[in-house]
mmCIF file of C-alpha atoms in Angstrom:
data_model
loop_
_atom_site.group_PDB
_atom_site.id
_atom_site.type_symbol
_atom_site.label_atom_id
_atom_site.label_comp_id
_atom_site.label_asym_id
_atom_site.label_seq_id
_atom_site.Cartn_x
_atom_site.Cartn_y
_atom_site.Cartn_z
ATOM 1 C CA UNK A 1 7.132 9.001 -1.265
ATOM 2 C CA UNK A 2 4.587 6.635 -2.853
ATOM 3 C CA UNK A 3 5.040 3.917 -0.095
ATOM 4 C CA UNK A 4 3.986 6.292 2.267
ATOM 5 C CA UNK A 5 1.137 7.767 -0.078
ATOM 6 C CA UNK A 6 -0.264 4.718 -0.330
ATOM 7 C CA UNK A 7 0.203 3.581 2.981
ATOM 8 C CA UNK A 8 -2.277 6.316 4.099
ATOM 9 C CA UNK A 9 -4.504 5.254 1.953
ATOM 10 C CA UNK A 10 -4.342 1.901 2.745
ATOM 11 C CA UNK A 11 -5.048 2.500 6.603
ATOM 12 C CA UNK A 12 -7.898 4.518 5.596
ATOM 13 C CA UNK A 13 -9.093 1.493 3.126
ATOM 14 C CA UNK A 14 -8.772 -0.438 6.652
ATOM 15 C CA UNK A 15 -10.980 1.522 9.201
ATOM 16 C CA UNK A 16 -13.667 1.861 5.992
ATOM 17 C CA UNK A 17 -13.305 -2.056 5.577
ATOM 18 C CA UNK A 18 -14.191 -2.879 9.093
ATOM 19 C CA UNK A 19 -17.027 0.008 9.668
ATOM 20 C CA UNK A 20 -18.696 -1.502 6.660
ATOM 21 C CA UNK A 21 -18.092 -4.916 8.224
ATOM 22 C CA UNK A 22 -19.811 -4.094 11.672
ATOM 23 C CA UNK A 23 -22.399 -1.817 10.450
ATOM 24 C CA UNK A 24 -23.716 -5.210 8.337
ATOM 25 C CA UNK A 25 -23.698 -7.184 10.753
ATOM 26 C CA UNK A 26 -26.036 -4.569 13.021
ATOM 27 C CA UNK A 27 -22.853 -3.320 15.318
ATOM 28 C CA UNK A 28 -23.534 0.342 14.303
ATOM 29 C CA UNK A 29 -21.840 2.208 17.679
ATOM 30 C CA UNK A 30 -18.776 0.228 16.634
ATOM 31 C CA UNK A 31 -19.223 1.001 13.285
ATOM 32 C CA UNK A 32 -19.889 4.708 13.672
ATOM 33 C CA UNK A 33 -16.169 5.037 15.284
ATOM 34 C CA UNK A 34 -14.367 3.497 12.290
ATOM 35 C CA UNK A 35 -16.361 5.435 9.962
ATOM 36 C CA UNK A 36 -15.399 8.417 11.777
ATOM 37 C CA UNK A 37 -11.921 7.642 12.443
ATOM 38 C CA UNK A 38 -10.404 8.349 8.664
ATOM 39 C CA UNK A 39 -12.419 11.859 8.419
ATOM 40 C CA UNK A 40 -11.118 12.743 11.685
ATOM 41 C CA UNK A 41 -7.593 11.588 12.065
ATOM 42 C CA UNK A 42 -5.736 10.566 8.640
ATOM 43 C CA UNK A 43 -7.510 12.803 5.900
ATOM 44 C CA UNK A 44 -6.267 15.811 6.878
ATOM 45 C CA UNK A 45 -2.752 15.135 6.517
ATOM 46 C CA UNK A 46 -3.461 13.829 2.780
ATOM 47 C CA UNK A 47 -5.134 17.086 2.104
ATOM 48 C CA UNK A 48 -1.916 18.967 0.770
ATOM 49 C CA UNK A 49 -0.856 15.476 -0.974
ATOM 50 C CA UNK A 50 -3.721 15.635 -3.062
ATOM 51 C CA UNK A 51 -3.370 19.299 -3.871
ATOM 52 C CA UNK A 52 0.115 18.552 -5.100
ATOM 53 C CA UNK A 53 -1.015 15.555 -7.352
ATOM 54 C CA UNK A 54 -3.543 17.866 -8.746
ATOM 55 C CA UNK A 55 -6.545 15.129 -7.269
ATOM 56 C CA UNK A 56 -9.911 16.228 -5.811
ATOM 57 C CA UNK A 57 -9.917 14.269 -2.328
ATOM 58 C CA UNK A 58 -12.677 12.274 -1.441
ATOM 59 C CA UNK A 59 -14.085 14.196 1.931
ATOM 60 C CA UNK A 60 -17.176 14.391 0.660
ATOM 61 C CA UNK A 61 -17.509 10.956 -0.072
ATOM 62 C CA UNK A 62 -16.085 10.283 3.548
ATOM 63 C CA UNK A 63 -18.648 12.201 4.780
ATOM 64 C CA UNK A 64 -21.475 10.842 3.183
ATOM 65 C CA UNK A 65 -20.281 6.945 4.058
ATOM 66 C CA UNK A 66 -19.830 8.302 7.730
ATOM 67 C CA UNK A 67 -23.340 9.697 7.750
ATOM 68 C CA UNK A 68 -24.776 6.386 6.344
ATOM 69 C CA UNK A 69 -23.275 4.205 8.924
ATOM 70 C CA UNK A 70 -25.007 6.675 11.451
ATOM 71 C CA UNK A 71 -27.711 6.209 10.341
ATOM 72 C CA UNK A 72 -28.097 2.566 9.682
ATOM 73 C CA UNK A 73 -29.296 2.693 6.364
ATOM 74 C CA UNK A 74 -27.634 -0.273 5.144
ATOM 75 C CA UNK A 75 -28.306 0.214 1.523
ATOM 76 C CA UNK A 76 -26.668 3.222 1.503
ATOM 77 C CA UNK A 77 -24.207 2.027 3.711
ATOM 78 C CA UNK A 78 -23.517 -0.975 1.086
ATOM 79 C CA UNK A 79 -23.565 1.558 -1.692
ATOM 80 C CA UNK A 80 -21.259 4.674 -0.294
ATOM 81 C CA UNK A 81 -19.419 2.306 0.912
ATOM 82 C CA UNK A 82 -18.937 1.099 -2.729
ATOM 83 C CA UNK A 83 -18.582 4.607 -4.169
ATOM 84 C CA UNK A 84 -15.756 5.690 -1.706
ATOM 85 C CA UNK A 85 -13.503 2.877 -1.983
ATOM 86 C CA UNK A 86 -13.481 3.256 -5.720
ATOM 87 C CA UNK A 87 -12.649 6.823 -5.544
ATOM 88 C CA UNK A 88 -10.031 5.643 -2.670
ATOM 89 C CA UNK A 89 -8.763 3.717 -5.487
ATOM 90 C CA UNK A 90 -8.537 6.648 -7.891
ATOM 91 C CA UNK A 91 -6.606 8.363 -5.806
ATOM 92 C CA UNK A 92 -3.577 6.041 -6.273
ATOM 93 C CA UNK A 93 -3.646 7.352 -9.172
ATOM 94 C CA UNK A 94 -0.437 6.522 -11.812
ATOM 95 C CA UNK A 95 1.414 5.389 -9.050
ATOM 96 C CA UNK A 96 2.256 1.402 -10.014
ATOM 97 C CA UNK A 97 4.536 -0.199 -7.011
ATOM 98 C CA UNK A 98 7.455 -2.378 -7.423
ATOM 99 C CA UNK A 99 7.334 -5.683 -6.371
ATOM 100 C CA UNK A 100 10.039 -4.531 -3.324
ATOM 101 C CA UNK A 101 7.729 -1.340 -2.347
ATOM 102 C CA UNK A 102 4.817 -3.455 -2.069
ATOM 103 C CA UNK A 103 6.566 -5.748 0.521
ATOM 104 C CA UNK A 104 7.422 -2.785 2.219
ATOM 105 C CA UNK A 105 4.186 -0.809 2.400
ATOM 106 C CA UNK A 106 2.828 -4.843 3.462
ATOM 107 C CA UNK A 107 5.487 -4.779 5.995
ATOM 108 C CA UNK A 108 4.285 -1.151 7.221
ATOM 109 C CA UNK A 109 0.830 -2.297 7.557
ATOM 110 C CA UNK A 110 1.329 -5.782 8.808
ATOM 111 C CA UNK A 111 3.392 -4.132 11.594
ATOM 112 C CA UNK A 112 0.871 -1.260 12.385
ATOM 113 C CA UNK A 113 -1.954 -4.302 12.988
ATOM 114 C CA UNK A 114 0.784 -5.622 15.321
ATOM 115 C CA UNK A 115 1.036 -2.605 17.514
ATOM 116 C CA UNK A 116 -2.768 -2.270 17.511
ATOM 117 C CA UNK A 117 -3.099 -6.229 18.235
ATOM 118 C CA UNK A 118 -1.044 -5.632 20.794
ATOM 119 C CA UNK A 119 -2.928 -2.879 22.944
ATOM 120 C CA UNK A 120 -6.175 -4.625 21.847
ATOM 121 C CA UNK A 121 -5.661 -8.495 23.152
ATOM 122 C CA UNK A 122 -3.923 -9.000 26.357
ATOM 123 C CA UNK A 123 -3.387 -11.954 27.447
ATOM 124 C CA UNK A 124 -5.803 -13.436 25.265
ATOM 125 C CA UNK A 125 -8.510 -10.928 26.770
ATOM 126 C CA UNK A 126 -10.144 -7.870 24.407
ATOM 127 C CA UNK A 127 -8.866 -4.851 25.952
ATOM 128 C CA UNK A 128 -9.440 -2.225 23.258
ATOM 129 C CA UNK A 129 -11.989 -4.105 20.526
ATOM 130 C CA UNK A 130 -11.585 -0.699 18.403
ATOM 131 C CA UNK A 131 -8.075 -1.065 18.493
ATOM 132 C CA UNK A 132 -7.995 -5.358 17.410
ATOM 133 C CA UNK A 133 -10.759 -4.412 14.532
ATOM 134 C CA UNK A 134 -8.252 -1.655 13.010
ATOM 135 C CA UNK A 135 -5.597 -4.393 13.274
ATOM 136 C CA UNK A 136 -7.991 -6.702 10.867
ATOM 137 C CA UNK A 137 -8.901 -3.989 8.790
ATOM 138 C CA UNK A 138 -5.259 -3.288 8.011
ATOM 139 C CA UNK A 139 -4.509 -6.865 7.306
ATOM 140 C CA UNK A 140 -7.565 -7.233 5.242
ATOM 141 C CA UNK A 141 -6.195 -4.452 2.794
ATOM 142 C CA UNK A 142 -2.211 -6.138 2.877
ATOM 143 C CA UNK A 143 -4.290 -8.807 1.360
ATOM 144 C CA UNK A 144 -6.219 -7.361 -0.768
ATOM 145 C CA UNK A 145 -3.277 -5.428 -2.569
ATOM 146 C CA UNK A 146 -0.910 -8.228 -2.700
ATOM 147 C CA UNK A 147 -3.744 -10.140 -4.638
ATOM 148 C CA UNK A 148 -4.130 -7.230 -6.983
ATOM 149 C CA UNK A 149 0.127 -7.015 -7.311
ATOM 150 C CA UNK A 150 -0.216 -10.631 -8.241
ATOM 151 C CA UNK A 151 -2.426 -10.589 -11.017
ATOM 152 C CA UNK A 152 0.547 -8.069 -13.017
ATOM 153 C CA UNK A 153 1.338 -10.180 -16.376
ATOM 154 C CA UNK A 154 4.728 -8.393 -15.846
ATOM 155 C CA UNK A 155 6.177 -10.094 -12.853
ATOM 156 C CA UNK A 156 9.226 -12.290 -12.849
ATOM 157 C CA UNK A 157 8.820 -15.804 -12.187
ATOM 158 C CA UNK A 158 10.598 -14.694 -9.083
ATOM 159 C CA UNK A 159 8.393 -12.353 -7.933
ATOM 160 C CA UNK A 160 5.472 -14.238 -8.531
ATOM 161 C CA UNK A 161 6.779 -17.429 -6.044
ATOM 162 C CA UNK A 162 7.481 -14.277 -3.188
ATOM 163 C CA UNK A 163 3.908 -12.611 -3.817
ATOM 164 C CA UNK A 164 2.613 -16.064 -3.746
ATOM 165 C CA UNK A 165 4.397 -16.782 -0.286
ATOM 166 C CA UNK A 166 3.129 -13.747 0.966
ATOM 167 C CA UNK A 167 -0.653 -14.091 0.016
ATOM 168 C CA UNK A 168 -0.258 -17.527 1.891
ATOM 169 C CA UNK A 169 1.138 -15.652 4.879
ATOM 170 C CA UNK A 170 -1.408 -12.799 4.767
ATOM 171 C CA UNK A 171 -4.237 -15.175 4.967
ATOM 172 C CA UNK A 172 -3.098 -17.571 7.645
ATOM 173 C CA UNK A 173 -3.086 -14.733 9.801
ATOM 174 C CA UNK A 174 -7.082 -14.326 9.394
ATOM 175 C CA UNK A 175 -7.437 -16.345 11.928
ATOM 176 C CA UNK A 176 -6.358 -14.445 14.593
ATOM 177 C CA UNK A 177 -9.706 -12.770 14.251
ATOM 178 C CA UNK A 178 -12.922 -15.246 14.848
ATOM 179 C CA UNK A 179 -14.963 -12.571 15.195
ATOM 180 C CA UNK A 180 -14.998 -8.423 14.622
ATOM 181 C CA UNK A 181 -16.180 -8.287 18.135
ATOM 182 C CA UNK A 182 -15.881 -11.016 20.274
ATOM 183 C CA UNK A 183 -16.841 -12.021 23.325
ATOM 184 C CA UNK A 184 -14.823 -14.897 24.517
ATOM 185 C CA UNK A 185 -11.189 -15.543 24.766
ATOM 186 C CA UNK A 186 -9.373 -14.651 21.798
ATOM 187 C CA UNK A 187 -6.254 -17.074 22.068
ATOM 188 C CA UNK A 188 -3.488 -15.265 19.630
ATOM 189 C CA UNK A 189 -0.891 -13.145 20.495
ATOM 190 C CA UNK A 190 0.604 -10.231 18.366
ATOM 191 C CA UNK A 191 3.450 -11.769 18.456
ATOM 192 C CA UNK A 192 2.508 -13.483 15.631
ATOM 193 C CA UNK A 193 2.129 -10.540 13.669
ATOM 194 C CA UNK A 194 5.727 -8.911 14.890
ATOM 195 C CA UNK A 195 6.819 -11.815 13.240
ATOM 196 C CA UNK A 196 5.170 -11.695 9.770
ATOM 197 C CA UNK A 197 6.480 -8.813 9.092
ATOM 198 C CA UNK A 198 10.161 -9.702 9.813
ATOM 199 C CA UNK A 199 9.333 -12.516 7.486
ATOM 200 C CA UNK A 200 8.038 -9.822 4.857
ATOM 201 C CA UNK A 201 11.306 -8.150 5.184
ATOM 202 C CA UNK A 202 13.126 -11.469 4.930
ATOM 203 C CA UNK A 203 11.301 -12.327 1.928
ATOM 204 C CA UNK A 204 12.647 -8.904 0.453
ATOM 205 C CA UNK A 205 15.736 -10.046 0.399
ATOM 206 C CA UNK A 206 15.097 -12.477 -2.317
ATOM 207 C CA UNK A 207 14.386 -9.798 -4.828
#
């Protein structure tokens, strides 16, 4: 369904986020791995999805970022990165989510960052740094999508006061990432993040 489409998309949106991230700021190795990561693990299932919506894909375009964070180019890092998420964007293409399905692809994502938060800080120790950065990347895109849902001229007064109280809850959450890749205690739990998303469902109810 188009939750699910999207929902693809958006984790792919995340890894992308977070290799262009880390390649700026000169972490290339860690880079390389979220660059990779889409190409090698998520694409292919979207393959047939893409055939079926009639849409051209955008391996090539993977590819080329991918190769651009190898090679530490960061020009063309800055700029495929550009090019790809736009034609990430494309490939939405008509679909326009209700207020409710947005909450629930938000509550899919927030809770996938949670299970990845969760094998990547232990005890307030990093454990799997690849696994805490995909965690930020995916919250970074819930963000980034409930911003864009809140700009519709067509929402309900209603809708706009539970966008707007989910925006708030998105971004306090940013701060249970000081840095991509730290190297002292990180003192957040992803229990914290369980929890947004029960309040995402929760604030589903008021629709």
């Amino acid at each position: 369904n188009d939750v699910s489409y999207i929902y693809e998309l958006s984790l792919i949106r995340g890894h992308l986020w977070v290799a262009s991230r880390l390649s700026m700021s000169g972490f290339l190795d860690h880079a390389a791995m979220h660059a990779k990561h889409p190409e090698d693990e998520i694409y292919s299932d979207l393959v047939e999805v893409f055939e079926a919506k009639g849409l051209a894909g955008f391996a090539s375009e993977l590819s080329t970022f991918s190769n651009s964070v190898i090679s530490g180019d960061k020009d063309a890092i800055e700029q495929d990165y550009v090019t790809l998420v736009d034609v990430v964007k494309r490939s939405h293409g008509s679909i326009e989510l209700s207020t409710r399905e947005l909450l629930e692809l938000i509550n899919r994502l927030i809770s996938q960052a949670a299970r990845e938060y969760a094998v990547g800080i232990i005890d307030g120790q990093v454990d799997n740094v690849h696994e805490y950065q995909d965690a930020r990347g995916f919250i970074e895109i819930a963000t980034d999508l409930t911003r864009n849902h809140e700009q519709k001229i067509s929402l309900s007064e209603n809708h706009k006061v539970v966008i707007g109280l989910l925006r708030d809850r998105l971004e306090d959450l940013l701060e249970m990432w000081p840095t991509l890749v730290p190297v002292d205690e990180v003192p957040f739990e992803a229990s914290r993040l369980f929890g947004a998303a029960a309040d995402v469902e929760i604030l589903s109810l008021s629709l």
